[in-house]
mmCIF file of C-alpha atoms in Angstrom:
data_model
loop_
_atom_site.group_PDB
_atom_site.id
_atom_site.type_symbol
_atom_site.label_atom_id
_atom_site.label_comp_id
_atom_site.label_asym_id
_atom_site.label_seq_id
_atom_site.Cartn_x
_atom_site.Cartn_y
_atom_site.Cartn_z
ATOM 1 C CA MET A 1 -16.735 -1.853 30.031
ATOM 2 C CA ALA A 2 -18.787 -1.507 26.840
ATOM 3 C CA GLU A 3 -17.319 -3.046 23.728
ATOM 4 C CA LEU A 4 -16.162 -0.610 21.081
ATOM 5 C CA PRO A 5 -18.781 -0.322 18.296
ATOM 6 C CA GLY A 6 -16.460 -1.237 15.437
ATOM 7 C CA LYS A 7 -14.343 -3.898 17.141
ATOM 8 C CA ALA A 8 -15.904 -6.860 15.336
ATOM 9 C CA LEU A 9 -15.716 -5.065 11.988
ATOM 10 C CA ALA A 10 -12.043 -4.196 12.449
ATOM 11 C CA GLU A 11 -11.202 -7.838 13.097
ATOM 12 C CA GLU A 12 -13.332 -8.936 10.138
ATOM 13 C CA LEU A 13 -11.531 -6.589 7.733
ATOM 14 C CA ALA A 14 -8.091 -7.507 9.073
ATOM 15 C CA ALA A 15 -8.841 -11.237 8.855
ATOM 16 C CA ALA A 16 -9.965 -10.954 5.226
ATOM 17 C CA SER A 17 -6.774 -9.099 4.349
ATOM 18 C CA ARG A 18 -4.605 -11.628 6.177
ATOM 19 C CA ASP A 19 -6.250 -14.393 4.159
ATOM 20 C CA GLU A 20 -5.416 -12.590 0.905
ATOM 21 C CA SER A 21 -1.856 -11.904 2.030
ATOM 22 C CA ARG A 22 -1.047 -15.612 2.051
ATOM 23 C CA THR A 23 -0.968 -15.653 -1.749
ATOM 24 C CA THR A 24 -0.138 -12.479 -3.649
ATOM 25 C CA PRO A 25 0.988 -11.749 -7.220
ATOM 26 C CA ILE A 26 4.439 -10.938 -5.826
ATOM 27 C CA GLU A 27 5.081 -14.555 -4.765
ATOM 28 C CA ASP A 28 7.070 -15.308 -7.931
ATOM 29 C CA VAL A 29 9.359 -12.367 -7.198
ATOM 30 C CA ILE A 30 9.938 -13.726 -3.697
ATOM 31 C CA ALA A 31 10.706 -17.154 -5.172
ATOM 32 C CA ALA A 32 13.165 -15.611 -7.631
ATOM 33 C CA ALA A 33 14.832 -13.657 -4.820
ATOM 34 C CA ARG A 34 15.277 -16.902 -2.916
ATOM 35 C CA SER A 35 16.852 -18.742 -5.851
ATOM 36 C CA PRO A 36 18.686 -17.856 -8.030
ATOM 37 C CA GLY A 37 18.368 -14.317 -6.647
ATOM 38 C CA LEU A 38 17.337 -11.044 -8.261
ATOM 39 C CA ASP A 39 19.875 -9.565 -10.653
ATOM 40 C CA ASP A 40 20.729 -5.863 -10.636
ATOM 41 C CA ASP A 41 18.196 -5.028 -13.323
ATOM 42 C CA ALA A 42 15.404 -6.841 -11.479
ATOM 43 C CA VAL A 43 16.227 -4.960 -8.278
ATOM 44 C CA HIS A 44 16.251 -1.695 -10.223
ATOM 45 C CA ARG A 45 12.839 -2.526 -11.651
ATOM 46 C CA LEU A 46 11.364 -3.539 -8.290
ATOM 47 C CA VAL A 47 12.623 -0.586 -6.286
ATOM 48 C CA SER A 48 11.660 1.855 -9.035
ATOM 49 C CA ARG A 49 8.057 0.662 -9.204
ATOM 50 C CA LEU A 50 7.712 0.789 -5.425
ATOM 51 C CA TRP A 51 9.205 4.281 -5.485
ATOM 52 C CA VAL A 52 6.620 5.367 -8.045
ATOM 53 C CA LEU A 53 3.831 4.161 -5.770
ATOM 54 C CA GLU A 54 5.237 5.802 -2.656
ATOM 55 C CA ARG A 55 5.653 9.192 -4.247
ATOM 56 C CA MET A 56 2.038 9.083 -5.449
ATOM 57 C CA PHE A 57 0.881 8.949 -1.837
ATOM 58 C CA TYR A 58 1.556 12.690 -1.657
ATOM 59 C CA TYR A 59 -1.306 13.021 -4.145
ATOM 60 C CA VAL A 60 -3.537 10.566 -2.281
ATOM 61 C CA TYR A 61 -3.020 11.995 1.190
ATOM 62 C CA GLY A 62 -3.294 15.556 -0.089
ATOM 63 C CA GLY A 63 -6.841 14.814 -1.177
ATOM 64 C CA TRP A 64 -7.661 12.984 2.030
ATOM 65 C CA GLY A 65 -6.322 15.799 4.186
ATOM 66 C CA GLN A 66 -8.612 18.315 2.514
ATOM 67 C CA GLY A 67 -11.569 16.364 3.863
ATOM 68 C CA LEU A 68 -10.581 16.846 7.503
ATOM 69 C CA GLU A 69 -12.209 19.662 9.463
ATOM 70 C CA ILE A 70 -11.551 21.335 12.800
ATOM 71 C CA ASN A 71 -12.929 19.324 15.728
ATOM 72 C CA ASP A 72 -14.349 16.536 13.539
ATOM 73 C CA PHE A 73 -11.992 13.991 15.146
ATOM 74 C CA PRO A 74 -9.776 13.984 18.232
ATOM 75 C CA ALA A 75 -6.348 15.539 17.778
ATOM 76 C CA SER A 76 -4.734 12.127 18.295
ATOM 77 C CA ILE A 77 -6.405 10.768 15.157
ATOM 78 C CA LYS A 78 -5.088 13.625 13.057
ATOM 79 C CA TYR A 79 -1.641 13.218 14.605
ATOM 80 C CA LEU A 80 -1.585 9.553 13.610
ATOM 81 C CA PHE A 81 -2.624 10.442 10.071
ATOM 82 C CA SER A 82 0.133 13.062 9.935
ATOM 83 C CA LYS A 83 2.607 10.447 11.132
ATOM 84 C CA GLN A 84 1.477 8.107 8.368
ATOM 85 C CA ILE A 85 2.145 10.835 5.800
ATOM 86 C CA VAL A 86 5.660 11.266 7.215
ATOM 87 C CA ASP A 87 6.213 7.499 7.146
ATOM 88 C CA GLU A 88 5.238 7.261 3.483
ATOM 89 C CA SER A 89 7.572 10.158 2.700
ATOM 90 C CA THR A 90 10.363 8.319 4.516
ATOM 91 C CA HIS A 91 9.729 5.185 2.459
ATOM 92 C CA GLU A 92 9.706 7.215 -0.758
ATOM 93 C CA MET A 93 13.103 8.675 0.114
ATOM 94 C CA LEU A 94 14.351 5.239 1.181
ATOM 95 C CA TYR A 95 13.616 3.800 -2.262
ATOM 96 C CA LEU A 96 15.215 6.748 -4.027
ATOM 97 C CA ASP A 97 18.288 6.496 -1.808
ATOM 98 C CA THR A 98 18.499 2.779 -2.646
ATOM 99 C CA LEU A 99 18.486 3.538 -6.374
ATOM 100 C CA LEU A 100 21.266 6.085 -5.889
ATOM 101 C CA ARG A 101 23.408 3.913 -3.608
ATOM 102 C CA ARG A 102 23.186 0.918 -5.929
ATOM 103 C CA GLY A 103 24.189 3.040 -8.915
ATOM 104 C CA CYS A 104 20.923 2.465 -10.760
ATOM 105 C CA VAL A 105 20.778 6.209 -11.385
ATOM 106 C CA LYS A 106 23.256 8.997 -10.707
ATOM 107 C CA THR A 107 20.863 11.757 -9.669
ATOM 108 C CA GLN A 108 17.293 12.241 -8.500
ATOM 109 C CA LYS A 109 16.511 13.933 -11.803
ATOM 110 C CA GLU A 110 17.720 10.866 -13.673
ATOM 111 C CA ALA A 111 15.503 8.656 -11.495
ATOM 112 C CA PHE A 112 12.448 10.619 -12.621
ATOM 113 C CA GLN A 113 13.551 10.482 -16.259
ATOM 114 C CA HIS A 114 14.404 6.769 -16.288
ATOM 115 C CA PRO A 115 11.708 4.570 -17.897
ATOM 116 C CA TYR A 116 11.553 2.356 -14.804
ATOM 117 C CA GLY A 117 10.587 5.310 -12.615
ATOM 118 C CA GLY A 118 7.962 6.854 -14.860
ATOM 119 C CA PHE A 119 4.286 7.189 -14.030
ATOM 120 C CA SER A 120 1.727 6.227 -16.648
ATOM 121 C CA VAL A 121 -2.008 6.814 -16.352
ATOM 122 C CA ASP A 122 -2.562 3.530 -18.204
ATOM 123 C CA SER A 123 -1.079 1.289 -15.538
ATOM 124 C CA GLY A 124 -1.869 -0.775 -12.486
ATOM 125 C CA VAL A 125 -0.203 1.725 -10.173
ATOM 126 C CA ALA A 126 -2.350 4.538 -11.591
ATOM 127 C CA TYR A 127 -5.504 2.448 -11.206
ATOM 128 C CA TYR A 128 -4.665 1.804 -7.553
ATOM 129 C CA VAL A 129 -3.663 5.397 -6.818
ATOM 130 C CA PHE A 130 -6.761 6.900 -8.417
ATOM 131 C CA SER A 131 -8.903 4.381 -6.552
ATOM 132 C CA LEU A 132 -7.447 5.533 -3.232
ATOM 133 C CA ARG A 133 -7.656 9.199 -4.188
ATOM 134 C CA ASN A 134 -11.353 8.833 -4.948
ATOM 135 C CA LEU A 135 -11.929 7.880 -1.314
ATOM 136 C CA ALA A 136 -11.321 11.549 -0.456
ATOM 137 C CA THR A 137 -15.084 12.050 -0.785
ATOM 138 C CA TYR A 138 -15.793 9.490 1.960
ATOM 139 C CA PRO A 139 -15.521 9.942 5.735
ATOM 140 C CA HIS A 140 -12.002 9.599 7.161
ATOM 141 C CA PRO A 141 -12.652 6.302 9.033
ATOM 142 C CA ILE A 142 -13.798 4.623 5.815
ATOM 143 C CA ARG A 143 -10.742 5.546 3.759
ATOM 144 C CA ILE A 144 -8.382 4.676 6.620
ATOM 145 C CA ALA A 145 -10.136 1.310 6.971
ATOM 146 C CA ALA A 146 -9.776 0.710 3.238
ATOM 147 C CA LEU A 147 -6.018 1.280 3.200
ATOM 148 C CA ASN A 148 -4.753 0.374 6.662
ATOM 149 C CA LEU A 149 -6.853 -2.749 7.165
ATOM 150 C CA GLY A 150 -6.551 -3.733 3.502
ATOM 151 C CA PRO A 151 -3.433 -3.252 1.349
ATOM 152 C CA LYS A 152 -1.255 -2.370 4.350
ATOM 153 C CA ILE A 153 -1.790 -5.848 5.800
ATOM 154 C CA VAL A 154 -1.042 -7.457 2.443
ATOM 155 C CA GLU A 155 2.052 -5.276 2.054
ATOM 156 C CA LEU A 156 3.382 -6.172 5.485
ATOM 157 C CA ALA A 157 3.136 -9.882 4.708
ATOM 158 C CA TRP A 158 4.837 -9.926 1.307
ATOM 159 C CA MET A 159 7.485 -7.411 2.341
ATOM 160 C CA GLU A 160 8.490 -9.481 5.363
ATOM 161 C CA ALA A 161 8.596 -12.608 3.192
ATOM 162 C CA LEU A 162 10.772 -10.851 0.616
ATOM 163 C CA ALA A 163 13.150 -9.465 3.243
ATOM 164 C CA ALA A 164 13.560 -12.949 4.707
ATOM 165 C CA VAL A 165 14.958 -14.410 1.463
ATOM 166 C CA ILE A 166 17.105 -11.521 0.196
ATOM 167 C CA ALA A 167 20.797 -12.217 0.711
ATOM 168 C CA ASP A 168 22.147 -8.689 0.247
ATOM 169 C CA PRO A 169 22.178 -7.091 3.742
ATOM 170 C CA ALA A 170 21.542 -3.526 2.559
ATOM 171 C CA LEU A 171 18.671 -4.500 0.288
ATOM 172 C CA LYS A 172 17.217 -6.790 2.969
ATOM 173 C CA GLN A 173 17.128 -3.847 5.374
ATOM 174 C CA VAL A 174 15.268 -1.675 2.863
ATOM 175 C CA PHE A 175 12.256 -3.968 3.165
ATOM 176 C CA ALA A 176 12.672 -5.202 6.743
ATOM 177 C CA SER A 177 12.903 -1.658 8.097
ATOM 178 C CA GLN A 178 9.386 -0.795 6.933
ATOM 179 C CA ALA A 179 7.689 -3.366 9.158
ATOM 180 C CA VAL A 180 7.510 -1.039 12.166
ATOM 181 C CA GLU A 181 5.682 1.682 10.241
ATOM 182 C CA ASN A 182 3.352 -0.774 8.530
ATOM 183 C CA ARG A 183 2.349 -2.331 11.845
ATOM 184 C CA SER A 184 1.750 1.161 13.220
ATOM 185 C CA HIS A 185 -0.524 1.998 10.285
ATOM 186 C CA ILE A 186 -2.465 -1.229 10.742
ATOM 187 C CA ALA A 187 -2.898 -0.510 14.456
ATOM 188 C CA MET A 188 -4.129 2.990 13.630
ATOM 189 C CA GLY A 189 -6.649 1.599 11.167
ATOM 190 C CA ARG A 190 -7.915 -0.846 13.749
ATOM 191 C CA ARG A 191 -8.290 1.874 16.377
ATOM 192 C CA ILE A 192 -10.188 4.242 14.086
ATOM 193 C CA VAL A 193 -12.590 1.548 12.892
ATOM 194 C CA GLU A 194 -13.185 0.271 16.416
ATOM 195 C CA GLU A 195 -13.977 3.719 17.800
ATOM 196 C CA PHE A 196 -15.610 5.612 14.946
ATOM 197 C CA VAL A 197 -17.413 3.155 12.652
ATOM 198 C CA GLU A 198 -20.730 2.447 14.300
ATOM 199 C CA ARG A 199 -23.616 2.871 11.847
ATOM 200 C CA PRO A 200 -24.477 -0.157 9.660
ATOM 201 C CA VAL A 201 -24.224 1.953 6.503
ATOM 202 C CA ASP A 202 -20.674 3.008 7.410
ATOM 203 C CA GLN A 203 -19.723 -0.573 8.196
ATOM 204 C CA GLU A 204 -20.910 -1.686 4.770
ATOM 205 C CA LEU A 205 -18.955 1.135 3.153
ATOM 206 C CA CYS A 206 -15.842 -0.025 5.008
ATOM 207 C CA ARG A 207 -16.278 -3.568 3.710
ATOM 208 C CA TRP A 208 -16.754 -2.311 0.169
ATOM 209 C CA ALA A 209 -13.848 0.153 0.254
ATOM 210 C CA CYS A 210 -11.462 -2.348 1.825
ATOM 211 C CA ALA A 211 -12.292 -5.031 -0.762
ATOM 212 C CA ILE A 212 -11.840 -2.581 -3.648
ATOM 213 C CA ALA A 213 -8.526 -1.320 -2.252
ATOM 214 C CA ARG A 214 -7.190 -4.867 -1.897
ATOM 215 C CA GLN A 215 -8.336 -5.727 -5.411
ATOM 216 C CA ASP A 216 -6.636 -2.691 -6.935
ATOM 217 C CA TYR A 217 -3.492 -3.256 -4.877
ATOM 218 C CA ARG A 218 -3.293 -6.813 -6.187
ATOM 219 C CA ARG A 219 -3.511 -5.389 -9.704
ATOM 220 C CA PHE A 220 -0.513 -3.177 -8.886
ATOM 221 C CA LEU A 221 1.409 -6.125 -7.429
ATOM 222 C CA HIS A 222 0.660 -8.222 -10.503
ATOM 223 C CA GLU A 223 1.933 -5.478 -12.791
ATOM 224 C CA THR A 224 5.027 -5.041 -10.624
ATOM 225 C CA GLY A 225 5.764 -8.764 -10.543
ATOM 226 C CA ASP A 226 5.542 -9.036 -14.314
ATOM 227 C CA PHE A 227 7.737 -5.964 -14.734
ATOM 228 C CA VAL A 228 10.415 -7.254 -12.362
ATOM 229 C CA LEU A 229 10.492 -10.713 -13.949
ATOM 230 C CA ARG A 230 10.261 -9.301 -17.503
ATOM 231 C CA ARG A 231 7.157 -11.238 -18.510
ATOM 232 C CA GLU A 232 3.485 -10.782 -19.350
ATOM 233 C CA THR A 233 0.765 -12.810 -17.664
ATOM 234 C CA PRO A 234 -3.020 -12.343 -17.548
ATOM 235 C CA PRO A 235 -4.063 -9.817 -14.890
ATOM 236 C CA PRO A 236 -6.145 -10.958 -11.922
ATOM 237 C CA PRO A 237 -9.919 -10.852 -12.449
ATOM 238 C CA VAL A 238 -11.793 -7.757 -11.364
ATOM 239 C CA ALA A 239 -15.030 -8.111 -9.447
ATOM 240 C CA ARG A 240 -18.035 -6.652 -11.218
ATOM 241 C CA VAL A 241 -19.841 -3.957 -9.280
ATOM 242 C CA ARG A 242 -23.485 -3.188 -9.864
ATOM 243 C CA VAL A 243 -24.114 0.541 -9.963
ATOM 244 C CA THR A 244 -27.559 2.045 -9.474
ATOM 245 C CA ASP A 245 -28.616 5.679 -9.678
#
């Protein structure tokens, strides 16, 4: 049986992301959750910032979906993408429900109005979201590779580590419950890259897009960690990219 054209690339991208996931800007939050534990305000801050990110995926995936055409990919690929949209929506509602159940806010309207849940264009989350949204102009396999074999792998690692040290059963489940969906998204990314990324130019675009997505996600995690721990630290360095016309 012939080897899938993008199999080696998929493993390469996943391995690079696993390496980065061993040390993320959220490590100090995990350490604080372990001892002495996150206070109510820190939990409010953390869940709110993650909620902001999740609700922005409606914007990201809306742009990506516009780039899909009839018969350009098998129906199964589009089904998996649709499932990922539903999963992100579920996570967005999970975070909002957590804020309501913990009494951080009384209503959904208040959650949007609260400073912790606001979206600012001058922020790490905006930088990451706009970076993903800009991938709408690239072929579907490239943007899926960038997200699902990049930040999704990093997210799975830190979220599992955080869930392992949280003492509160309900809050622990908020993070632990997302592992199934994240693994599904990673598997989808691997499948799409293996089957549909064949040309050298597309493989290079996947490497570039995945590295940029991880870099911008780390910027978001750094901002979130500082916000949760109520501190300010220098942001991670940004790789310089040479642009030619």
